[in-house]
């Protein structure tokens, strides 16, 4: 063994001490641990924040379709991997909007409490405004009429009908009409008396053999009645968006595969989708950050920037798939229409249902 060799601290292999990196594992020869090294390694290992990201960012923003085309050609190490770029930028995006999410959660909780309070006050006003006539009061009302029965031409049947109408009206006033579909006054009374939740669920209408989803439905409905559920539902909705995106992105790639079935494998369309969604997250992260931390941008400019993402999509398709601009324009319009009119609203509805059931 040559005397000018040293042992790698990572893989225990020997190499020339003049080498700056181990030829076996790639670790830096002089890897003294400092705060700077620790910070850089953490970022680069988990988010791939290195020179490849800096080389990839400008083409991502200003050269639609360029990164995807280069990656397909085989330049896999020059630019950041599409999945890594998507992950890194999406983390930044959701971090930026998390500040607004907290405000929305707080506002939702306050709104929920105000609604419950307003409903309670409305029921109290109705309760105090009831005019309930008992048998004694009815007799006082009918007495002068009966004394002048012959003069007024009234029959005994007329008094029976009037008595029946008044009693029915009293019964209707005594019934608490609930917008929830059940007797909310009774539910409030059971909550105040500390009744068990199972009893409350049954009073609300839960079936005896309720499954998991039905039980969750009534449990969260009870939280809304108590004024503590809206904020959790909003938080769950935003927490579910990153998960939903991992389903929407492959679905978007599948739509591309349908329209460009002879333009490569599904993996090619998936690469394009990763970079395109990374661009979308970049644009909207910048908009959110500017509006939140710098100055409020006029709504007209926000909409223009959002609209510009369609033209980016159009140029990216032309660059990546190499078809005529007119045909690409038609395909891009149809793809955008399908995704925004059918896919996104359906996903939005599913997220709302998921958020209500599992917050």
mmCIF file of C-alpha atoms in Angstrom:
data_model
loop_
_atom_site.group_PDB
_atom_site.id
_atom_site.type_symbol
_atom_site.label_atom_id
_atom_site.label_comp_id
_atom_site.label_asym_id
_atom_site.label_seq_id
_atom_site.Cartn_x
_atom_site.Cartn_y
_atom_site.Cartn_z
ATOM 1 C CA UNK A 1 0.000 0.000 0.000
ATOM 2 C CA UNK A 2 1.343 3.446 -0.917
ATOM 3 C CA UNK A 3 2.263 5.691 1.988
ATOM 4 C CA UNK A 4 0.565 8.717 0.424
ATOM 5 C CA UNK A 5 -2.885 7.238 0.808
ATOM 6 C CA UNK A 6 -5.512 8.040 3.416
ATOM 7 C CA UNK A 7 -8.612 6.253 4.646
ATOM 8 C CA UNK A 8 -12.057 7.661 3.849
ATOM 9 C CA UNK A 9 -14.008 8.417 7.022
ATOM 10 C CA UNK A 10 -17.258 7.479 5.308
ATOM 11 C CA UNK A 11 -16.631 4.219 3.383
ATOM 12 C CA UNK A 12 -13.293 3.138 4.966
ATOM 13 C CA UNK A 13 -11.670 2.818 1.532
ATOM 14 C CA UNK A 14 -8.138 4.089 0.818
ATOM 15 C CA UNK A 15 -7.364 6.755 -1.783
ATOM 16 C CA UNK A 16 -4.618 9.189 -2.701
ATOM 17 C CA UNK A 17 -4.316 11.891 -0.092
ATOM 18 C CA UNK A 18 -4.079 14.510 -2.835
ATOM 19 C CA UNK A 19 -7.656 13.769 -3.868
ATOM 20 C CA UNK A 20 -10.217 16.348 -2.806
ATOM 21 C CA UNK A 21 -13.031 13.761 -2.891
ATOM 22 C CA UNK A 22 -13.141 10.044 -2.190
ATOM 23 C CA UNK A 23 -13.304 8.215 -5.578
ATOM 24 C CA UNK A 24 -15.358 5.430 -3.979
ATOM 25 C CA UNK A 25 -18.223 7.307 -2.255
ATOM 26 C CA UNK A 26 -17.738 10.944 -3.279
ATOM 27 C CA UNK A 27 -17.406 12.413 0.207
ATOM 28 C CA UNK A 28 -15.201 15.472 0.546
ATOM 29 C CA UNK A 29 -11.724 14.612 1.796
ATOM 30 C CA UNK A 30 -11.467 17.472 4.246
ATOM 31 C CA UNK A 31 -15.012 17.444 5.610
ATOM 32 C CA UNK A 32 -14.493 19.270 8.880
ATOM 33 C CA UNK A 33 -17.833 19.805 10.577
ATOM 34 C CA UNK A 34 -18.761 23.469 10.954
ATOM 35 C CA UNK A 35 -22.041 25.319 11.253
ATOM 36 C CA UNK A 36 -21.851 26.239 7.552
ATOM 37 C CA UNK A 37 -21.172 22.643 6.490
ATOM 38 C CA UNK A 38 -23.964 21.343 8.699
ATOM 39 C CA UNK A 39 -26.471 23.848 7.320
ATOM 40 C CA UNK A 40 -25.467 23.283 3.685
ATOM 41 C CA UNK A 41 -25.593 19.483 4.028
ATOM 42 C CA UNK A 42 -29.027 19.618 5.608
ATOM 43 C CA UNK A 43 -30.458 21.757 2.833
ATOM 44 C CA UNK A 44 -28.726 19.945 -0.014
ATOM 45 C CA UNK A 45 -29.551 16.458 1.268
ATOM 46 C CA UNK A 46 -33.204 17.017 1.964
ATOM 47 C CA UNK A 47 -34.104 19.684 -0.572
ATOM 48 C CA UNK A 48 -31.303 19.385 -3.157
ATOM 49 C CA UNK A 49 -30.554 23.073 -2.774
ATOM 50 C CA UNK A 50 -27.292 23.131 -4.683
ATOM 51 C CA UNK A 51 -25.863 24.471 -7.930
ATOM 52 C CA UNK A 52 -28.305 22.379 -9.952
ATOM 53 C CA UNK A 53 -31.237 24.237 -8.438
ATOM 54 C CA UNK A 54 -29.726 27.605 -9.341
ATOM 55 C CA UNK A 55 -29.040 26.345 -12.873
ATOM 56 C CA UNK A 56 -32.598 25.041 -13.136
ATOM 57 C CA UNK A 57 -34.560 27.949 -11.685
ATOM 58 C CA UNK A 58 -34.085 30.515 -14.438
ATOM 59 C CA UNK A 59 -34.855 28.069 -17.287
ATOM 60 C CA UNK A 60 -37.902 26.908 -15.343
ATOM 61 C CA UNK A 61 -39.314 30.435 -15.196
ATOM 62 C CA UNK A 62 -38.188 31.915 -18.507
ATOM 63 C CA UNK A 63 -37.862 28.907 -20.852
ATOM 64 C CA UNK A 64 -41.162 27.004 -20.954
ATOM 65 C CA UNK A 65 -40.640 23.304 -21.664
ATOM 66 C CA UNK A 66 -36.838 23.582 -21.799
ATOM 67 C CA UNK A 67 -36.032 21.628 -18.637
ATOM 68 C CA UNK A 68 -38.413 18.804 -19.483
ATOM 69 C CA UNK A 69 -36.976 18.479 -22.978
ATOM 70 C CA UNK A 70 -33.388 18.492 -21.702
ATOM 71 C CA UNK A 71 -34.204 15.860 -19.097
ATOM 72 C CA UNK A 72 -35.771 13.609 -21.718
ATOM 73 C CA UNK A 73 -32.705 14.025 -23.920
ATOM 74 C CA UNK A 74 -30.568 12.560 -21.153
ATOM 75 C CA UNK A 75 -29.178 15.543 -19.268
ATOM 76 C CA UNK A 76 -30.136 14.128 -15.889
ATOM 77 C CA UNK A 77 -27.365 15.617 -13.707
ATOM 78 C CA UNK A 78 -26.978 19.083 -15.204
ATOM 79 C CA UNK A 79 -30.379 20.206 -13.910
ATOM 80 C CA UNK A 80 -32.317 19.382 -10.780
ATOM 81 C CA UNK A 81 -34.427 16.250 -10.972
ATOM 82 C CA UNK A 82 -38.074 17.192 -11.758
ATOM 83 C CA UNK A 83 -39.489 15.430 -8.694
ATOM 84 C CA UNK A 84 -36.909 17.057 -6.417
ATOM 85 C CA UNK A 85 -37.657 20.489 -7.844
ATOM 86 C CA UNK A 86 -41.381 19.954 -7.413
ATOM 87 C CA UNK A 87 -40.901 18.850 -3.803
ATOM 88 C CA UNK A 88 -38.633 21.757 -2.892
ATOM 89 C CA UNK A 89 -40.794 24.470 -4.485
ATOM 90 C CA UNK A 90 -44.042 23.005 -3.125
ATOM 91 C CA UNK A 91 -42.571 23.076 0.405
ATOM 92 C CA UNK A 92 -41.806 26.783 -0.043
ATOM 93 C CA UNK A 93 -45.271 27.438 -1.488
ATOM 94 C CA UNK A 94 -47.165 25.789 1.349
ATOM 95 C CA UNK A 95 -44.906 27.468 3.888
ATOM 96 C CA UNK A 96 -45.789 30.878 2.425
ATOM 97 C CA UNK A 97 -49.540 30.286 2.376
ATOM 98 C CA UNK A 98 -49.455 28.816 5.896
ATOM 99 C CA UNK A 99 -49.431 32.381 7.271
ATOM 100 C CA UNK A 100 -52.737 33.111 5.551
ATOM 101 C CA UNK A 101 -54.068 29.700 6.554
ATOM 102 C CA UNK A 102 -53.696 30.504 10.244
ATOM 103 C CA UNK A 103 -55.707 33.692 9.765
ATOM 104 C CA UNK A 104 -58.439 31.825 7.904
ATOM 105 C CA UNK A 105 -58.616 29.223 10.664
ATOM 106 C CA UNK A 106 -58.979 31.947 13.289
ATOM 107 C CA UNK A 107 -61.662 33.737 11.252
ATOM 108 C CA UNK A 108 -63.544 30.482 10.684
ATOM 109 C CA UNK A 109 -63.596 29.769 14.433
ATOM 110 C CA UNK A 110 -64.899 33.261 15.173
ATOM 111 C CA UNK A 111 -67.532 32.966 12.453
ATOM 112 C CA UNK A 112 -68.652 29.573 13.776
ATOM 113 C CA UNK A 113 -69.009 30.995 17.284
ATOM 114 C CA UNK A 114 -70.945 34.017 15.986
ATOM 115 C CA UNK A 115 -73.349 31.789 14.033
ATOM 116 C CA UNK A 116 -74.020 29.587 17.050
ATOM 117 C CA UNK A 117 -74.476 32.641 19.268
ATOM 118 C CA UNK A 118 -76.841 34.275 16.758
ATOM 119 C CA UNK A 119 -78.915 31.109 16.517
ATOM 120 C CA UNK A 120 -79.153 30.870 20.293
ATOM 121 C CA UNK A 121 -80.274 34.499 20.525
ATOM 122 C CA UNK A 122 -82.852 33.956 17.790
ATOM 123 C CA UNK A 123 -84.268 30.943 19.586
ATOM 124 C CA UNK A 124 -84.368 32.927 22.842
ATOM 125 C CA UNK A 125 -86.299 35.738 21.154
ATOM 126 C CA UNK A 126 -88.747 33.240 19.704
ATOM 127 C CA UNK A 127 -89.119 31.599 23.103
ATOM 128 C CA UNK A 128 -89.816 34.924 24.813
ATOM 129 C CA UNK A 129 -92.267 36.019 22.130
ATOM 130 C CA UNK A 130 -94.458 32.913 22.361
ATOM 131 C CA UNK A 131 -98.110 33.448 23.207
ATOM 132 C CA UNK A 132 -99.308 30.234 24.757
ATOM 133 C CA UNK A 133 -102.975 30.086 25.688
ATOM 134 C CA UNK A 134 -104.057 27.607 28.360
ATOM 135 C CA UNK A 135 -107.600 26.337 28.931
ATOM 136 C CA UNK A 136 -108.423 29.123 31.427
ATOM 137 C CA UNK A 137 -107.367 31.822 28.992
ATOM 138 C CA UNK A 138 -109.316 30.169 26.221
ATOM 139 C CA UNK A 139 -112.418 30.167 28.377
ATOM 140 C CA UNK A 140 -111.998 33.918 29.009
ATOM 141 C CA UNK A 141 -111.698 34.525 25.282
ATOM 142 C CA UNK A 142 -114.740 32.440 24.382
ATOM 143 C CA UNK A 143 -116.968 33.592 27.303
ATOM 144 C CA UNK A 144 -118.260 36.868 25.736
ATOM 145 C CA UNK A 145 -118.728 35.092 22.443
ATOM 146 C CA UNK A 146 -120.801 32.345 24.039
ATOM 147 C CA UNK A 147 -122.922 34.895 25.928
ATOM 148 C CA UNK A 148 -123.790 36.536 22.624
ATOM 149 C CA UNK A 149 -123.836 33.301 20.635
ATOM 150 C CA UNK A 150 -127.418 33.750 19.389
ATOM 151 C CA UNK A 151 -126.940 37.417 18.485
ATOM 152 C CA UNK A 152 -123.761 36.598 16.539
ATOM 153 C CA UNK A 153 -125.283 33.543 14.927
ATOM 154 C CA UNK A 154 -122.541 31.241 16.192
ATOM 155 C CA UNK A 155 -122.925 27.503 16.555
ATOM 156 C CA UNK A 156 -121.250 25.088 18.950
ATOM 157 C CA UNK A 157 -119.299 23.670 16.010
ATOM 158 C CA UNK A 158 -117.743 27.101 15.423
ATOM 159 C CA UNK A 159 -116.329 27.138 18.948
ATOM 160 C CA UNK A 160 -114.971 23.611 18.538
ATOM 161 C CA UNK A 161 -113.213 24.583 15.300
ATOM 162 C CA UNK A 162 -111.743 27.732 16.856
ATOM 163 C CA UNK A 163 -110.568 25.788 19.894
ATOM 164 C CA UNK A 164 -108.875 23.212 17.662
ATOM 165 C CA UNK A 165 -107.117 25.885 15.563
ATOM 166 C CA UNK A 166 -105.743 27.691 18.626
ATOM 167 C CA UNK A 167 -104.463 24.474 20.203
ATOM 168 C CA UNK A 168 -102.702 23.472 16.989
ATOM 169 C CA UNK A 169 -101.105 26.904 16.771
ATOM 170 C CA UNK A 170 -99.857 26.541 20.343
ATOM 171 C CA UNK A 171 -98.326 23.160 19.540
ATOM 172 C CA UNK A 172 -96.525 24.586 16.503
ATOM 173 C CA UNK A 173 -95.134 27.443 18.577
ATOM 174 C CA UNK A 174 -93.865 24.995 21.167
ATOM 175 C CA UNK A 175 -91.944 22.997 18.549
ATOM 176 C CA UNK A 176 -88.394 24.234 18.058
ATOM 177 C CA UNK A 177 -87.748 24.341 14.342
ATOM 178 C CA UNK A 178 -84.115 23.592 13.630
ATOM 179 C CA UNK A 179 -82.136 24.362 10.466
ATOM 180 C CA UNK A 180 -79.936 21.420 11.396
ATOM 181 C CA UNK A 181 -82.745 18.930 10.789
ATOM 182 C CA UNK A 182 -83.308 18.083 14.452
ATOM 183 C CA UNK A 183 -84.447 19.672 17.700
ATOM 184 C CA UNK A 184 -81.449 21.909 18.356
ATOM 185 C CA UNK A 185 -82.907 23.240 21.597
ATOM 186 C CA UNK A 186 -83.007 19.734 22.987
ATOM 187 C CA UNK A 187 -79.439 19.072 21.790
ATOM 188 C CA UNK A 188 -78.239 22.251 23.515
ATOM 189 C CA UNK A 189 -80.009 21.145 26.681
ATOM 190 C CA UNK A 190 -78.354 17.719 26.541
ATOM 191 C CA UNK A 191 -74.930 19.325 26.006
ATOM 192 C CA UNK A 192 -75.477 21.669 28.968
ATOM 193 C CA UNK A 193 -76.534 18.795 31.209
ATOM 194 C CA UNK A 194 -73.425 16.769 30.296
ATOM 195 C CA UNK A 195 -75.179 13.969 28.431
ATOM 196 C CA UNK A 196 -72.995 11.353 26.761
ATOM 197 C CA UNK A 197 -72.113 11.890 23.127
ATOM 198 C CA UNK A 198 -73.709 8.610 22.092
ATOM 199 C CA UNK A 199 -77.038 9.820 23.456
ATOM 200 C CA UNK A 200 -76.636 13.137 21.693
ATOM 201 C CA UNK A 201 -75.774 11.436 18.398
ATOM 202 C CA UNK A 202 -78.889 9.285 18.685
ATOM 203 C CA UNK A 203 -81.010 12.362 19.366
ATOM 204 C CA UNK A 204 -79.509 14.001 16.280
ATOM 205 C CA UNK A 205 -80.623 11.063 14.171
ATOM 206 C CA UNK A 206 -77.679 8.673 14.046
ATOM 207 C CA UNK A 207 -78.728 5.085 13.337
ATOM 208 C CA UNK A 208 -78.161 2.309 15.878
ATOM 209 C CA UNK A 209 -75.722 0.423 13.641
ATOM 210 C CA UNK A 210 -73.824 3.493 12.439
ATOM 211 C CA UNK A 211 -70.544 2.841 10.666
ATOM 212 C CA UNK A 212 -67.313 4.788 10.918
ATOM 213 C CA UNK A 213 -68.214 7.477 8.347
ATOM 214 C CA UNK A 214 -71.696 8.106 9.761
ATOM 215 C CA UNK A 215 -70.288 8.349 13.283
ATOM 216 C CA UNK A 216 -67.638 10.813 12.124
ATOM 217 C CA UNK A 217 -70.319 12.842 10.349
ATOM 218 C CA UNK A 218 -72.405 13.288 13.502
ATOM 219 C CA UNK A 219 -69.339 13.887 15.674
ATOM 220 C CA UNK A 220 -68.143 16.739 13.471
ATOM 221 C CA UNK A 221 -71.660 18.102 13.125
ATOM 222 C CA UNK A 222 -71.824 18.273 16.916
ATOM 223 C CA UNK A 223 -68.529 20.184 16.926
ATOM 224 C CA UNK A 224 -70.027 22.733 14.548
ATOM 225 C CA UNK A 225 -73.073 23.116 16.796
ATOM 226 C CA UNK A 226 -70.801 23.711 19.784
ATOM 227 C CA UNK A 227 -68.883 26.339 17.806
ATOM 228 C CA UNK A 228 -65.535 24.551 17.629
ATOM 229 C CA UNK A 229 -65.470 22.820 14.264
ATOM 230 C CA UNK A 230 -65.118 25.396 11.476
ATOM 231 C CA UNK A 231 -61.479 26.256 12.163
ATOM 232 C CA UNK A 232 -60.453 22.617 12.305
ATOM 233 C CA UNK A 233 -62.239 21.947 9.038
ATOM 234 C CA UNK A 234 -60.451 24.831 7.303
ATOM 235 C CA UNK A 235 -57.104 23.648 8.675
ATOM 236 C CA UNK A 236 -57.788 20.090 7.508
ATOM 237 C CA UNK A 237 -58.718 21.389 4.064
ATOM 238 C CA UNK A 238 -55.402 23.180 3.605
ATOM 239 C CA UNK A 239 -53.483 20.260 5.105
ATOM 240 C CA UNK A 240 -55.074 17.981 2.514
ATOM 241 C CA UNK A 241 -54.042 20.088 -0.489
ATOM 242 C CA UNK A 242 -50.435 18.750 -0.691
ATOM 243 C CA UNK A 243 -51.789 15.197 -0.634
ATOM 244 C CA UNK A 244 -54.323 16.041 -3.317
ATOM 245 C CA UNK A 245 -51.607 17.506 -5.524
ATOM 246 C CA UNK A 246 -49.780 14.185 -5.608
ATOM 247 C CA UNK A 247 -52.934 12.740 -7.184
ATOM 248 C CA UNK A 248 -53.695 15.682 -9.455
ATOM 249 C CA UNK A 249 -50.229 15.789 -10.972
ATOM 250 C CA UNK A 250 -50.237 12.169 -12.255
ATOM 251 C CA UNK A 251 -53.793 12.736 -13.464
ATOM 252 C CA UNK A 252 -52.639 15.795 -15.376
ATOM 253 C CA UNK A 253 -49.874 13.710 -16.949
ATOM 254 C CA UNK A 254 -52.460 11.103 -17.926
ATOM 255 C CA UNK A 255 -54.512 13.771 -19.724
ATOM 256 C CA UNK A 256 -51.364 14.806 -21.593
ATOM 257 C CA UNK A 257 -50.813 11.181 -22.554
ATOM 258 C CA UNK A 258 -54.313 11.057 -24.055
ATOM 259 C CA UNK A 259 -53.743 14.153 -26.197
ATOM 260 C CA UNK A 260 -50.143 13.243 -27.081
ATOM 261 C CA UNK A 261 -50.427 9.455 -27.140
ATOM 262 C CA UNK A 262 -47.666 9.088 -29.775
ATOM 263 C CA UNK A 263 -45.239 11.531 -28.125
ATOM 264 C CA UNK A 264 -43.348 9.323 -25.706
ATOM 265 C CA UNK A 265 -44.185 7.189 -22.716
ATOM 266 C CA UNK A 266 -46.235 8.204 -19.702
ATOM 267 C CA UNK A 267 -42.982 8.960 -17.852
ATOM 268 C CA UNK A 268 -42.218 11.680 -20.408
ATOM 269 C CA UNK A 269 -45.523 13.403 -19.725
ATOM 270 C CA UNK A 270 -44.941 13.025 -15.994
ATOM 271 C CA UNK A 271 -41.602 14.844 -16.302
ATOM 272 C CA UNK A 272 -43.338 17.693 -18.128
ATOM 273 C CA UNK A 273 -46.032 17.815 -15.418
ATOM 274 C CA UNK A 274 -43.477 17.976 -12.587
ATOM 275 C CA UNK A 275 -41.752 20.982 -14.120
ATOM 276 C CA UNK A 276 -45.014 22.716 -15.070
ATOM 277 C CA UNK A 277 -46.486 22.360 -11.575
ATOM 278 C CA UNK A 278 -43.167 23.564 -10.152
ATOM 279 C CA UNK A 279 -43.568 26.693 -12.267
ATOM 280 C CA UNK A 280 -47.147 27.192 -11.038
ATOM 281 C CA UNK A 281 -46.067 26.873 -7.402
ATOM 282 C CA UNK A 282 -43.222 29.322 -8.029
ATOM 283 C CA UNK A 283 -45.498 31.976 -9.523
ATOM 284 C CA UNK A 284 -48.184 31.729 -6.871
ATOM 285 C CA UNK A 285 -45.648 31.547 -4.033
ATOM 286 C CA UNK A 286 -44.171 34.834 -5.257
ATOM 287 C CA UNK A 287 -47.647 36.404 -5.513
ATOM 288 C CA UNK A 288 -48.615 35.260 -2.017
ATOM 289 C CA UNK A 289 -45.307 36.441 -0.576
ATOM 290 C CA UNK A 290 -45.533 39.886 -2.179
ATOM 291 C CA UNK A 291 -49.140 40.393 -1.098
ATOM 292 C CA UNK A 292 -48.428 39.154 2.394
ATOM 293 C CA UNK A 293 -45.002 40.550 3.295
ATOM 294 C CA UNK A 294 -44.223 43.419 0.876
ATOM 295 C CA UNK A 295 -47.261 45.297 -0.471
ATOM 296 C CA UNK A 296 -50.749 44.370 -1.693
ATOM 297 C CA UNK A 297 -50.799 43.865 -5.444
ATOM 298 C CA UNK A 298 -53.911 45.135 -7.279
ATOM 299 C CA UNK A 299 -56.339 42.353 -8.086
ATOM 300 C CA UNK A 300 -56.118 43.132 -11.795
ATOM 301 C CA UNK A 301 -52.394 42.401 -11.811
ATOM 302 C CA UNK A 302 -52.918 39.200 -9.823
ATOM 303 C CA UNK A 303 -55.392 37.980 -12.431
ATOM 304 C CA UNK A 304 -53.069 38.934 -15.294
ATOM 305 C CA UNK A 305 -50.235 36.975 -13.732
ATOM 306 C CA UNK A 306 -52.534 33.996 -13.195
ATOM 307 C CA UNK A 307 -53.664 34.234 -16.828
ATOM 308 C CA UNK A 308 -50.048 34.322 -17.991
ATOM 309 C CA UNK A 309 -49.579 30.785 -16.676
ATOM 310 C CA UNK A 310 -51.830 29.564 -19.514
ATOM 311 C CA UNK A 311 -49.544 31.130 -22.120
ATOM 312 C CA UNK A 312 -46.574 29.560 -20.352
ATOM 313 C CA UNK A 313 -48.368 26.227 -20.660
ATOM 314 C CA UNK A 314 -49.016 26.847 -24.364
ATOM 315 C CA UNK A 315 -45.376 27.679 -25.134
ATOM 316 C CA UNK A 316 -44.167 24.763 -23.001
ATOM 317 C CA UNK A 317 -46.322 22.344 -24.991
ATOM 318 C CA UNK A 318 -45.024 23.764 -28.281
ATOM 319 C CA UNK A 319 -41.428 23.424 -27.112
ATOM 320 C CA UNK A 320 -41.733 19.958 -25.573
ATOM 321 C CA UNK A 321 -43.957 18.205 -28.097
ATOM 322 C CA UNK A 322 -42.939 20.120 -31.209
ATOM 323 C CA UNK A 323 -46.375 20.413 -32.812
ATOM 324 C CA UNK A 324 -47.792 23.302 -34.846
ATOM 325 C CA UNK A 325 -48.844 26.295 -32.775
ATOM 326 C CA UNK A 326 -52.477 26.203 -33.922
ATOM 327 C CA UNK A 327 -52.944 22.529 -33.042
ATOM 328 C CA UNK A 328 -51.136 23.096 -29.758
ATOM 329 C CA UNK A 329 -53.372 26.074 -28.998
ATOM 330 C CA UNK A 330 -56.491 23.914 -29.470
ATOM 331 C CA UNK A 331 -55.092 21.085 -27.342
ATOM 332 C CA UNK A 332 -53.928 23.429 -24.601
ATOM 333 C CA UNK A 333 -57.363 25.033 -24.444
ATOM 334 C CA UNK A 334 -59.159 21.690 -24.208
ATOM 335 C CA UNK A 335 -56.719 20.355 -21.597
ATOM 336 C CA UNK A 336 -57.070 23.531 -19.513
ATOM 337 C CA UNK A 337 -60.867 23.380 -19.806
ATOM 338 C CA UNK A 338 -61.032 19.728 -18.718
ATOM 339 C CA UNK A 339 -58.675 20.246 -15.815
ATOM 340 C CA UNK A 340 -60.207 23.486 -14.492
ATOM 341 C CA UNK A 341 -63.885 22.709 -15.092
ATOM 342 C CA UNK A 342 -64.027 19.028 -14.173
ATOM 343 C CA UNK A 343 -60.898 17.833 -12.371
ATOM 344 C CA UNK A 344 -60.236 20.744 -9.981
ATOM 345 C CA UNK A 345 -63.894 21.264 -8.857
ATOM 346 C CA UNK A 346 -64.292 17.522 -8.272
ATOM 347 C CA UNK A 347 -61.066 17.470 -6.257
ATOM 348 C CA UNK A 348 -62.223 20.550 -4.350
ATOM 349 C CA UNK A 349 -65.502 18.843 -3.423
ATOM 350 C CA UNK A 350 -63.674 15.686 -2.342
ATOM 351 C CA UNK A 351 -61.311 17.762 -0.211
ATOM 352 C CA UNK A 352 -64.236 19.492 1.486
ATOM 353 C CA UNK A 353 -65.893 16.163 2.225
ATOM 354 C CA UNK A 354 -62.600 14.709 3.472
ATOM 355 C CA UNK A 355 -61.937 17.785 5.615
ATOM 356 C CA UNK A 356 -65.395 17.655 7.207
ATOM 357 C CA UNK A 357 -65.159 13.961 8.008
ATOM 358 C CA UNK A 358 -61.562 13.792 9.223
ATOM 359 C CA UNK A 359 -60.635 17.159 10.705
#
